Amino acid sequence: MTQERFTDYKLSTDITNALNGLGYTLPTEVQRKVIPLVLEQKDLVTKSQTGSGKTASYGIPICELVEWIENKPQALVLTPTRELAVQVKDDLTDIGRFKRIKATAVYGKQPIAIQKTELKQKTHVVVGTPGRVLDHIERDTLPLDKIRYLVIDEADEMLNMGFIEQVETIINKLPRERVTLLFSATLPEKVKNLASNYMKDPIDIEIKATG
Ligand code: ADP
Ligand code: MG
């Protein structure tokens, strides 16, 4: 069997060139499973260990699929921590470099005014912690009507940090016509409930731990 490569996914050259620049030649196992299904707009629940390459597994197809729509964000990524929000924003910016994808991170402890200014400029993807995302929604500084992709990253950590209720509040404000992608290293019952309550026939992907 020949090894699957990023070029097998018929990604635009803007994206494949960016992956080359990052030194990504072969997709990781989770990327081989997730990328084609996101390109087909499927909802996914993905269980895969830390370090397996989950960010690019959703980042690559999302950067491929988003386009400019009235300067409003089309993808929302929820993360449990500020550090992860910034990391994901940086990764999406790298993957989307040649397509000029703009990603914005919003999180607590940074003055909200700075983020308001950034959100007013055109941005494709917003990455943030649930509390601050809700804060922006309530202030009308984060329009949700064009969101087509929702990513819940590190869902088990969201649960551990007590953010599940805020995540649910956010989900209830999003357009129903969307793709929802949940990623987690473990799948406790409350995370599974989140999937069954808010996703459309999600496909379960489980990458067995290696080593
Ligand atoms: P996870 O979210 O599963 O913990 P990350 O998405 O943070 O993992 O990726 C872990 C590391 O692997 C990062 O440094 C990332 O740049 C790198 N990486 C991801 N995909 C690839 C790839 N296809 N080839 C080489 N390195 C990769
Ligand atoms: Mg991750």
CSV table of C-alpha atoms and ligand atoms in Angstrom, one decimal:
chain,number,residue,atom,x,y,z
A,1,MET,CA,0.0,0.0,0.0
A,2,THR,CA,1.4,3.4,-0.9
A,3,GLN,CA,1.6,6.0,1.8
A,4,GLU,CA,-1.1,8.6,1.7
A,5,ARG,CA,0.2,12.2,1.2
A,6,PHE,CA,-1.3,15.6,1.6
A,7,THR,CA,-1.5,15.9,-2.2
A,8,ASP,CA,-4.0,13.1,-2.2
A,9,TYR,CA,-6.6,15.4,-0.7
A,10,LYS,CA,-6.9,17.8,-3.7
A,11,LEU,CA,-6.1,20.8,-1.5
A,12,SER,CA,-5.5,24.1,-3.2
A,13,THR,CA,-1.9,25.0,-3.9
A,14,ASP,CA,-2.0,27.8,-1.4
A,15,ILE,CA,-2.6,25.2,1.3
A,16,THR,CA,-0.2,22.6,0.1
A,17,ASN,CA,2.6,25.2,-0.3
A,18,ALA,CA,2.0,26.3,3.2
A,19,LEU,CA,2.3,22.7,4.5
A,20,ASN,CA,5.5,22.2,2.5
A,21,GLY,CA,6.8,25.4,4.2
A,22,LEU,CA,6.0,24.0,7.6
A,23,GLY,CA,7.8,20.7,6.8
A,24,TYR,CA,4.6,18.7,6.9
A,25,THR,CA,5.1,16.0,4.2
A,26,LEU,CA,3.1,13.1,5.4
A,27,PRO,CA,-0.2,13.4,7.3
A,28,THR,CA,-0.4,11.9,10.7
A,29,GLU,CA,-2.9,9.1,11.4
A,30,VAL,CA,-5.5,11.4,12.8
A,31,GLN,CA,-5.0,13.8,9.9
A,32,ARG,CA,-5.5,10.9,7.4
A,33,LYS,CA,-8.8,10.1,9.0
A,34,VAL,CA,-10.1,13.6,9.8
A,35,ILE,CA,-9.1,15.7,6.7
A,36,PRO,CA,-11.2,13.8,4.1
A,37,LEU,CA,-14.3,13.7,6.3
A,38,VAL,CA,-14.2,17.4,7.1
A,39,LEU,CA,-13.8,18.2,3.4
A,40,GLU,CA,-17.1,16.2,3.1
A,41,GLN,CA,-18.7,18.3,5.8
A,42,LYS,CA,-19.2,15.5,8.3
A,43,ASP,CA,-19.6,15.9,12.0
A,44,LEU,CA,-16.9,14.1,13.9
A,45,VAL,CA,-16.0,13.0,17.5
A,46,THR,CA,-12.3,12.3,17.5
A,47,LYS,CA,-10.4,10.7,20.3
A,48,SER,CA,-6.7,10.9,19.9
A,49,GLN,CA,-3.8,11.5,22.2
A,50,THR,CA,-1.9,14.7,22.8
A,51,GLY,CA,0.7,15.4,20.2
A,52,SER,CA,-1.0,13.4,17.4
A,53,GLY,CA,-1.5,16.4,15.2
A,54,LYS,CA,-5.2,17.2,15.9
A,55,THR,CA,-4.9,20.9,15.3
A,56,ALA,CA,-3.9,20.5,11.6
A,57,SER,CA,-6.4,17.7,11.2
A,58,TYR,CA,-9.2,20.4,11.5
A,59,GLY,CA,-7.0,23.4,10.6
A,60,ILE,CA,-6.1,22.1,7.1
A,61,PRO,CA,-9.7,21.5,5.8
A,62,ILE,CA,-11.1,24.5,7.6
A,63,CYS,CA,-8.4,26.8,5.9
A,64,GLU,CA,-9.2,25.1,2.6
A,65,LEU,CA,-13.0,25.6,2.9
A,66,VAL,CA,-13.4,29.1,4.3
A,67,GLU,CA,-13.7,32.1,2.1
A,68,TRP,CA,-14.5,35.8,2.5
A,69,ILE,CA,-18.2,36.4,3.4
A,70,GLU,CA,-19.1,39.9,4.4
A,71,ASN,CA,-15.9,40.0,6.5
A,72,LYS,CA,-17.6,37.8,9.1
A,73,PRO,CA,-16.0,34.7,10.7
A,74,GLN,CA,-17.0,31.3,9.3
A,75,ALA,CA,-15.3,29.1,11.8
A,76,LEU,CA,-15.2,29.2,15.6
A,77,VAL,CA,-12.7,27.1,17.6
A,78,LEU,CA,-13.3,26.8,21.3
A,79,THR,CA,-10.3,25.9,23.5
A,80,PRO,CA,-10.0,25.5,27.3
A,81,THR,CA,-7.0,27.8,27.8
A,82,ARG,CA,-5.6,31.1,26.5
A,83,GLU,CA,-2.3,29.3,25.7
A,84,LEU,CA,-4.1,26.8,23.4
A,85,ALA,CA,-6.1,29.6,21.8
A,86,VAL,CA,-3.0,31.5,20.8
A,87,GLN,CA,-1.3,28.3,19.7
A,88,VAL,CA,-4.2,27.3,17.5
A,89,LYS,CA,-4.5,30.8,16.1
A,90,ASP,CA,-0.8,30.7,15.2
A,91,ASP,CA,-1.1,27.2,13.6
A,92,LEU,CA,-4.1,28.3,11.5
A,93,THR,CA,-2.3,31.5,10.4
A,94,ASP,CA,0.7,29.3,9.3
A,95,ILE,CA,-1.5,26.9,7.4
A,96,GLY,CA,-3.5,29.7,5.8
A,97,ARG,CA,-0.5,31.9,5.1
A,98,PHE,CA,-0.7,32.0,1.3
A,99,LYS,CA,-4.5,32.1,1.3
A,100,ARG,CA,-4.2,35.0,3.6
A,101,ILE,CA,-6.4,33.4,6.2
A,102,LYS,CA,-6.9,35.7,9.2
A,103,ALA,CA,-7.4,34.0,12.5
A,104,THR,CA,-8.1,36.0,15.7
A,105,ALA,CA,-7.6,34.7,19.3
A,106,VAL,CA,-9.9,36.0,22.1
A,107,TYR,CA,-9.3,35.1,25.7
A,108,GLY,CA,-9.6,36.4,29.2
A,109,LYS,CA,-6.9,38.7,30.7
A,110,GLN,CA,-6.3,40.6,27.5
A,111,PRO,CA,-8.2,43.9,27.4
A,112,ILE,CA,-11.4,43.3,25.5
A,113,ALA,CA,-10.9,46.6,23.4
A,114,ILE,CA,-7.9,45.1,21.6
A,115,GLN,CA,-9.9,42.1,20.6
A,116,LYS,CA,-12.9,44.2,19.6
A,117,THR,CA,-10.6,46.1,17.2
A,118,GLU,CA,-9.2,42.9,15.7
A,119,LEU,CA,-12.7,41.4,15.3
A,120,LYS,CA,-13.8,44.5,13.5
A,121,GLN,CA,-11.2,43.8,10.8
A,122,LYS,CA,-12.0,40.9,8.5
A,123,THR,CA,-11.3,37.6,10.1
A,124,HIS,CA,-12.1,34.1,8.9
A,125,VAL,CA,-11.6,32.1,12.1
A,126,VAL,CA,-12.1,33.1,15.7
A,127,VAL,CA,-10.3,30.9,18.3
A,128,GLY,CA,-11.2,31.5,21.9
A,129,THR,CA,-11.9,30.4,25.5
A,130,PRO,CA,-15.6,30.0,26.2
A,131,GLY,CA,-15.9,32.8,28.8
A,132,ARG,CA,-14.4,35.5,26.5
A,133,VAL,CA,-16.2,34.2,23.4
A,134,LEU,CA,-19.5,34.6,25.3
A,135,ASP,CA,-18.5,38.1,26.5
A,136,HIS,CA,-17.9,39.1,22.8
A,137,ILE,CA,-21.2,37.6,21.7
A,138,GLU,CA,-23.1,39.5,24.5
A,139,ARG,CA,-21.4,42.7,23.4
A,140,ASP,CA,-22.3,42.1,19.8
A,141,THR,CA,-18.6,42.2,18.8
A,142,LEU,CA,-18.5,38.6,17.4
A,143,PRO,CA,-21.1,38.0,14.7
A,144,LEU,CA,-22.2,34.4,14.5
A,145,ASP,CA,-24.5,34.3,11.6
A,146,LYS,CA,-21.9,33.1,9.1
A,147,ILE,CA,-20.3,30.4,11.3
A,148,ARG,CA,-20.3,27.1,9.4
A,149,TYR,CA,-17.7,25.3,11.3
A,150,LEU,CA,-17.5,24.8,15.1
A,151,VAL,CA,-14.5,23.0,16.7
A,152,ILE,CA,-14.6,22.0,20.3
A,153,ASP,CA,-10.9,21.3,21.0
A,154,GLU,CA,-9.7,19.4,24.2
A,155,ALA,CA,-13.3,18.8,25.1
A,156,ASP,CA,-12.3,16.7,28.2
A,157,GLU,CA,-10.3,19.7,29.5
A,158,MET,CA,-13.3,21.9,28.9
A,159,LEU,CA,-15.2,19.6,31.2
A,160,ASN,CA,-12.5,19.5,33.8
A,161,MET,CA,-12.3,23.3,33.9
A,162,GLY,CA,-16.1,23.6,34.3
A,163,PHE,CA,-16.7,25.2,30.9
A,164,ILE,CA,-19.3,22.7,29.4
A,165,GLU,CA,-22.3,24.9,30.3
A,166,GLN,CA,-20.7,27.9,28.6
A,167,VAL,CA,-19.9,25.8,25.6
A,168,GLU,CA,-23.6,24.7,25.4
A,169,THR,CA,-24.7,28.4,25.7
A,170,ILE,CA,-22.5,29.2,22.8
A,171,ILE,CA,-23.6,26.3,20.7
A,172,ASN,CA,-27.2,27.3,21.2
A,173,LYS,CA,-26.5,30.7,19.6
A,174,LEU,CA,-24.8,29.3,16.4
A,175,PRO,CA,-26.5,28.6,13.1
A,176,ARG,CA,-27.9,25.1,13.0
A,177,GLU,CA,-26.6,24.6,9.5
A,178,ARG,CA,-23.0,23.9,10.4
A,179,VAL,CA,-20.3,21.3,10.8
A,180,THR,CA,-19.4,20.4,14.4
A,181,LEU,CA,-16.0,18.8,15.2
A,182,LEU,CA,-15.2,17.6,18.7
A,183,PHE,CA,-11.6,16.6,19.7
A,184,SER,CA,-10.6,15.0,23.0
A,185,ALA,CA,-7.8,12.8,24.4
A,186,THR,CA,-10.5,11.0,26.5
A,187,LEU,CA,-14.2,10.7,26.1
A,188,PRO,CA,-16.0,10.9,29.5
A,189,GLU,CA,-19.7,10.5,29.6
A,190,LYS,CA,-20.4,14.3,29.7
A,191,VAL,CA,-18.3,14.8,26.6
A,192,LYS,CA,-20.2,12.1,24.8
A,193,ASN,CA,-23.5,13.8,25.9
A,194,LEU,CA,-22.3,17.0,24.3
A,195,ALA,CA,-21.8,15.1,21.1
A,196,SER,CA,-25.1,13.4,21.1
A,197,ASN,CA,-27.0,16.6,22.1
A,198,TYR,CA,-25.4,19.0,19.6
A,199,MET,CA,-24.1,17.0,16.6
A,200,LYS,CA,-25.7,15.5,13.6
A,201,ASP,CA,-25.0,11.7,13.4
A,202,PRO,CA,-21.3,12.3,14.3
A,203,ILE,CA,-18.8,9.8,13.0
A,204,ASP,CA,-16.6,8.4,15.8
A,205,ILE,CA,-12.9,8.3,15.1
A,206,GLU,CA,-10.6,6.7,17.6
A,207,ILE,CA,-6.8,6.7,17.1
A,208,LYS,CA,-5.2,4.1,19.3
A,209,ALA,CA,-2.3,5.4,21.4
A,210,THR,CA,1.1,4.4,20.0
A,211,GLY,CA,4.3,3.6,21.9
B,1,ADP,P1,-2.5,17.6,19.4
B,1,ADP,O1,-3.5,18.7,19.2
B,1,ADP,O2,-3.0,16.3,18.9
B,1,ADP,O3,-1.9,17.5,20.8
B,1,ADP,P2,-0.8,19.2,17.7
B,1,ADP,O4,-1.8,19.5,16.7
B,1,ADP,O5,-0.5,20.3,18.7
B,1,ADP,O6,-1.2,17.9,18.5
B,1,ADP,O7,0.5,18.8,16.9
B,1,ADP,C1,1.7,18.3,17.6
B,1,ADP,C2,2.9,18.7,16.9
B,1,ADP,O8,3.1,18.0,15.6
B,1,ADP,C3,3.0,20.2,16.5
B,1,ADP,O9,4.3,20.7,16.8
B,1,ADP,C4,2.7,20.2,15.0
B,1,ADP,O10,3.4,21.3,14.4
B,1,ADP,C5,3.3,18.9,14.5
B,1,ADP,N1,2.7,18.3,13.3
B,1,ADP,C6,1.3,18.2,13.1
B,1,ADP,N2,1.1,17.6,12.0
B,1,ADP,C7,2.3,17.3,11.4
B,1,ADP,C8,2.7,16.6,10.2
B,1,ADP,N3,1.8,16.2,9.3
B,1,ADP,N4,4.0,16.5,9.9
B,1,ADP,C9,4.9,17.0,10.8
B,1,ADP,N5,4.6,17.6,12.0
B,1,ADP,C10,3.3,17.7,12.3
B,2,MG,MG,-4.5,19.9,20.4
